[in-house]
Amino acid sequence: MNSVEWISKLGPTGQLLAGFVTVLVLLTLAGGAADRAIAPDGRWGGAVRRLNKRLYGLWGIVVVFSLAMLTGGLGSILVFAATSFLLLREFITITPTRAADHRSLTWAFFVILPVQYLVLGCNWYGLFVILIPVYAFLFIPVRIAAGDDPVHFMERTAKIQWALMVCVYCVSYAPALIKLTLPGHEGAGARLLLFLCIVVQANDAVHEFVDAMAGRHRLSNRPGCSRTLDGFVAGSLTGAALGAVMAGVTPMTVGEAAAMGALISVMGSAGQLCLSMIRDERGRDGVVVVRRGQDMMSRAISLCFAAPVFFHIVRFKFAAGDIGLF
Amino acid sequence: MKDRVHEWVGRLLCGAMRLVSGTADRWVDCEPSTRQRVYYGNHTSHFDFVILWSALPLEVRRLVRPAAARDYWEISPLRRYLAHRVFNAILIDRVDHGGTLSDAAHSLNATVEGMGERHSLIIFPEGTRGTGEALAPFKSGIFHIARRKPGVEFVPVYMENLSRILPKGELLPVPLISSISLGKPLTLGANEGKVAFLARARQAILDLANP
């Protein structure tokens, strides 16, 4: 059997995963070599170290994706539910809430979050899309009002709702891709999830690398924000290129896939920009206990912003069309 | 054998509590040690003691005894079991404002006797749980312990966010991330008075809160 036959036998999902793993192995080897060759302190050393750290994250994606394949979607729902939990915990930790919010926070952690993923597991599309934007949106202020503490009522309500939207609702769109019914493209949902994760991660890495090494045009004058227009453009182009390369394993044409890759990158960069705003606003007041090592938010925010947009465009264009189904 | 079981109950409890509170440990100018010490911290939540306890290495934990209120810990068989077998607590009869001087002396004696020559102590010198916002003035018990046990190190401990995880009067915790900081040990100065020592000890916790 020659190699061409062997590759075609893998099927589209296997091909995507095999290609991804091959690239990762090469990048990991290159990263290791670069780490040994370049002095650890200094600009290049720092950049290489950060890129290598991201590579470990990518290996995590391979594990999650393989798990999702083996368990028919249930595994990835559980993994993303856990991700939501950790993100929500991190987000509420850096958000000032008052004692009267305690009960609404327990609702958010122990009821709203699990129900969102339960609804996803039950394929109940109609409730999945409105549970948090409608029902949680109405419930949270009522529960806070029941605490009878009017200080900063609007801010507290908005912050808890925002936390739920970003950390739970948006994240849950990533595993929802697997549930999509795509006539003529059975099983493509899982590949779309991998497509999304790869583009998001690549954009983050390229954006950060170009910002640090070659960025000339800063997007902001705030000292805490190092993001540049150069990084943004480089990241978006990388997203478009990767999208085009992976088009074959998705229902999209090369042009469509490139456009989606660019869009995912733009949404990811937008998320990072918002997160840097949040970080600047909170600063050192409130709580500083979120250690750098636990800082999940900066790694996940791009996915949070990109997943719902990607999901709805794919569903609008390729899904079965029955309004109540994924 | 039985002691091993009790120890594992304690370890499981520590693990569960740390899972809920995602606690990050910070040892600031302080090393874990089995020497006799008094760990004193701010008190905002029912979790405080277990979190502090779980921040200590096992061999230190074996030698540490918390001072705890008898009326709270002897109310049910479960609490009695935890206090006596797992935490090895020194149970103190709480002294109300109406209590006499001899009540206070009795508590102090019980505490110092419970420490003996090798046990360390965990106390919360504010006396009662606060809101987590301000550190209440310290009760004088910590000073009297310092006088009775010269040379013992007093380790300030600051716990952040635990009051948000489980505020006073709530049953269900919110699993936020918290932190615990152990600061530079201090000892009673040769001619140091009560007011000066209490102020210094309290300031050490405030310094950990605002580094």
PDB file of N, CA, C and O in Angstrom, chain A residues 228-253:
ATOM      1  N   THR A 228      -0.847  45.076  18.803  1.00  0.00           N
ATOM      2  CA  THR A 228      -0.554  45.973  17.692  1.00  0.00           C
ATOM      3  C   THR A 228      -1.389  45.608  16.472  1.00  0.00           C
ATOM      4  O   THR A 228      -1.889  44.490  16.357  1.00  0.00           O
ATOM      5  N   LEU A 229      -1.516  46.578  15.574  1.00  0.00           N
ATOM      6  CA  LEU A 229      -2.230  46.354  14.316  1.00  0.00           C
ATOM      7  C   LEU A 229      -1.501  45.296  13.489  1.00  0.00           C
ATOM      8  O   LEU A 229      -2.131  44.459  12.838  1.00  0.00           O
ATOM      9  N   ASP A 230      -0.157  45.304  13.558  1.00  0.00           N
ATOM     10  CA  ASP A 230       0.638  44.330  12.805  1.00  0.00           C
ATOM     11  C   ASP A 230       0.280  42.912  13.230  1.00  0.00           C
ATOM     12  O   ASP A 230       0.081  42.025  12.391  1.00  0.00           O
ATOM     13  N   GLY A 231       0.185  42.707  14.553  1.00  0.00           N
ATOM     14  CA  GLY A 231      -0.155  41.392  15.071  1.00  0.00           C
ATOM     15  C   GLY A 231      -1.555  40.984  14.633  1.00  0.00           C
ATOM     16  O   GLY A 231      -1.793  39.837  14.249  1.00  0.00           O
ATOM     17  N   PHE A 232      -2.471  41.958  14.681  1.00  0.00           N
ATOM     18  CA  PHE A 232      -3.850  41.697  14.286  1.00  0.00           C
ATOM     19  C   PHE A 232      -3.916  41.236  12.828  1.00  0.00           C
ATOM     20  O   PHE A 232      -4.563  40.235  12.497  1.00  0.00           O
ATOM     21  N   VAL A 233      -3.232  41.954  11.951  1.00  0.00           N
ATOM     22  CA  VAL A 233      -3.253  41.607  10.523  1.00  0.00           C
ATOM     23  C   VAL A 233      -2.579  40.262  10.295  1.00  0.00           C
ATOM     24  O   VAL A 233      -3.119  39.378   9.597  1.00  0.00           O
ATOM     25  N   ALA A 234      -1.409  40.060  10.925  1.00  0.00           N
ATOM     26  CA  ALA A 234      -0.693  38.795  10.748  1.00  0.00           C
ATOM     27  C   ALA A 234      -1.541  37.621  11.230  1.00  0.00           C
ATOM     28  O   ALA A 234      -1.622  36.576  10.574  1.00  0.00           O
ATOM     29  N   GLY A 235      -2.206  37.799  12.384  1.00  0.00           N
ATOM     30  CA  GLY A 235      -3.048  36.740  12.929  1.00  0.00           C
ATOM     31  C   GLY A 235      -4.208  36.419  11.994  1.00  0.00           C
ATOM     32  O   GLY A 235      -4.521  35.251  11.743  1.00  0.00           O
ATOM     33  N   SER A 236      -4.853  37.469  11.465  1.00  0.00           N
ATOM     34  CA  SER A 236      -5.994  37.253  10.586  1.00  0.00           C
ATOM     35  C   SER A 236      -5.569  36.552   9.297  1.00  0.00           C
ATOM     36  O   SER A 236      -6.271  35.658   8.809  1.00  0.00           O
ATOM     37  N   LEU A 237      -4.415  36.955   8.753  1.00  0.00           N
ATOM     38  CA  LEU A 237      -3.918  36.304   7.532  1.00  0.00           C
ATOM     39  C   LEU A 237      -3.587  34.835   7.815  1.00  0.00           C
ATOM     40  O   LEU A 237      -3.896  33.952   7.005  1.00  0.00           O
ATOM     41  N   THR A 238      -2.971  34.594   8.979  1.00  0.00           N
ATOM     42  CA  THR A 238      -2.678  33.201   9.354  1.00  0.00           C
ATOM     43  C   THR A 238      -3.966  32.400   9.424  1.00  0.00           C
ATOM     44  O   THR A 238      -4.048  31.267   8.927  1.00  0.00           O
ATOM     45  N   GLY A 239      -5.001  33.003  10.046  1.00  0.00           N
ATOM     46  CA  GLY A 239      -6.293  32.323  10.155  1.00  0.00           C
ATOM     47  C   GLY A 239      -6.857  31.992   8.786  1.00  0.00           C
ATOM     48  O   GLY A 239      -7.338  30.881   8.541  1.00  0.00           O
ATOM     49  N   ALA A 240      -6.794  32.974   7.886  1.00  0.00           N
ATOM     50  CA  ALA A 240      -7.322  32.759   6.536  1.00  0.00           C
ATOM     51  C   ALA A 240      -6.554  31.652   5.819  1.00  0.00           C
ATOM     52  O   ALA A 240      -7.147  30.760   5.190  1.00  0.00           O
ATOM     53  N   ALA A 241      -5.222  31.671   5.943  1.00  0.00           N
ATOM     54  CA  ALA A 241      -4.399  30.659   5.273  1.00  0.00           C
ATOM     55  C   ALA A 241      -4.696  29.270   5.824  1.00  0.00           C
ATOM     56  O   ALA A 241      -4.901  28.305   5.070  1.00  0.00           O
ATOM     57  N   LEU A 242      -4.751  29.164   7.165  1.00  0.00           N
ATOM     58  CA  LEU A 242      -5.038  27.868   7.778  1.00  0.00           C
ATOM     59  C   LEU A 242      -6.422  27.378   7.374  1.00  0.00           C
ATOM     60  O   LEU A 242      -6.631  26.199   7.097  1.00  0.00           O
ATOM     61  N   GLY A 243      -7.391  28.313   7.335  1.00  0.00           N
ATOM     62  CA  GLY A 243      -8.747  27.960   6.926  1.00  0.00           C
ATOM     63  C   GLY A 243      -8.746  27.364   5.524  1.00  0.00           C
ATOM     64  O   GLY A 243      -9.357  26.318   5.278  1.00  0.00           O
ATOM     65  N   ALA A 244      -8.029  28.025   4.612  1.00  0.00           N
ATOM     66  CA  ALA A 244      -7.977  27.545   3.231  1.00  0.00           C
ATOM     67  C   ALA A 244      -7.351  26.152   3.164  1.00  0.00           C
ATOM     68  O   ALA A 244      -7.833  25.268   2.452  1.00  0.00           O
ATOM     69  N   VAL A 245      -6.276  25.937   3.942  1.00  0.00           N
ATOM     70  CA  VAL A 245      -5.603  24.635   3.934  1.00  0.00           C
ATOM     71  C   VAL A 245      -6.539  23.530   4.423  1.00  0.00           C
ATOM     72  O   VAL A 245      -6.554  22.420   3.887  1.00  0.00           O
ATOM     73  N   MET A 246      -7.352  23.852   5.425  1.00  0.00           N
ATOM     74  CA  MET A 246      -8.206  22.826   6.024  1.00  0.00           C
ATOM     75  C   MET A 246      -9.567  22.710   5.349  1.00  0.00           C
ATOM     76  O   MET A 246     -10.409  21.918   5.773  1.00  0.00           O
ATOM     77  N   ALA A 247      -9.800  23.499   4.316  1.00  0.00           N
ATOM     78  CA  ALA A 247     -11.133  23.549   3.691  1.00  0.00           C
ATOM     79  C   ALA A 247     -11.627  22.163   3.290  1.00  0.00           C
ATOM     80  O   ALA A 247     -12.815  21.856   3.404  1.00  0.00           O
ATOM     81  N   GLY A 248     -10.706  21.302   2.817  1.00  0.00           N
ATOM     82  CA  GLY A 248     -11.094  19.996   2.301  1.00  0.00           C
ATOM     83  C   GLY A 248     -11.835  19.114   3.283  1.00  0.00           C
ATOM     84  O   GLY A 248     -12.618  18.254   2.873  1.00  0.00           O
ATOM     85  N   VAL A 249     -11.604  19.287   4.579  1.00  0.00           N
ATOM     86  CA  VAL A 249     -12.261  18.416   5.553  1.00  0.00           C
ATOM     87  C   VAL A 249     -13.521  19.060   6.135  1.00  0.00           C
ATOM     88  O   VAL A 249     -14.116  18.540   7.059  1.00  0.00           O
ATOM     89  N   THR A 250     -13.914  20.220   5.601  1.00  0.00           N
ATOM     90  CA  THR A 250     -15.132  20.878   6.076  1.00  0.00           C
ATOM     91  C   THR A 250     -16.130  20.953   4.928  1.00  0.00           C
ATOM     92  O   THR A 250     -15.777  20.685   3.772  1.00  0.00           O
ATOM     93  N   PRO A 251     -17.388  21.335   5.214  1.00  0.00           N
ATOM     94  CA  PRO A 251     -18.343  21.506   4.121  1.00  0.00           C
ATOM     95  C   PRO A 251     -18.064  22.751   3.279  1.00  0.00           C
ATOM     96  O   PRO A 251     -18.731  22.977   2.277  1.00  0.00           O
ATOM     97  N   MET A 252     -17.093  23.568   3.682  1.00  0.00           N
ATOM     98  CA  MET A 252     -16.887  24.857   3.033  1.00  0.00           C
ATOM     99  C   MET A 252     -15.971  24.736   1.805  1.00  0.00           C
ATOM    100  O   MET A 252     -15.141  23.833   1.719  1.00  0.00           O
ATOM    101  N   THR A 253     -16.136  25.687   0.882  1.00  0.00           N
ATOM    102  CA  THR A 253     -15.185  25.802  -0.220  1.00  0.00           C
ATOM    103  C   THR A 253     -13.914  26.471   0.306  1.00  0.00           C
ATOM    104  O   THR A 253     -13.893  26.989   1.427  1.00  0.00           O
TER     105      THR A 253
END
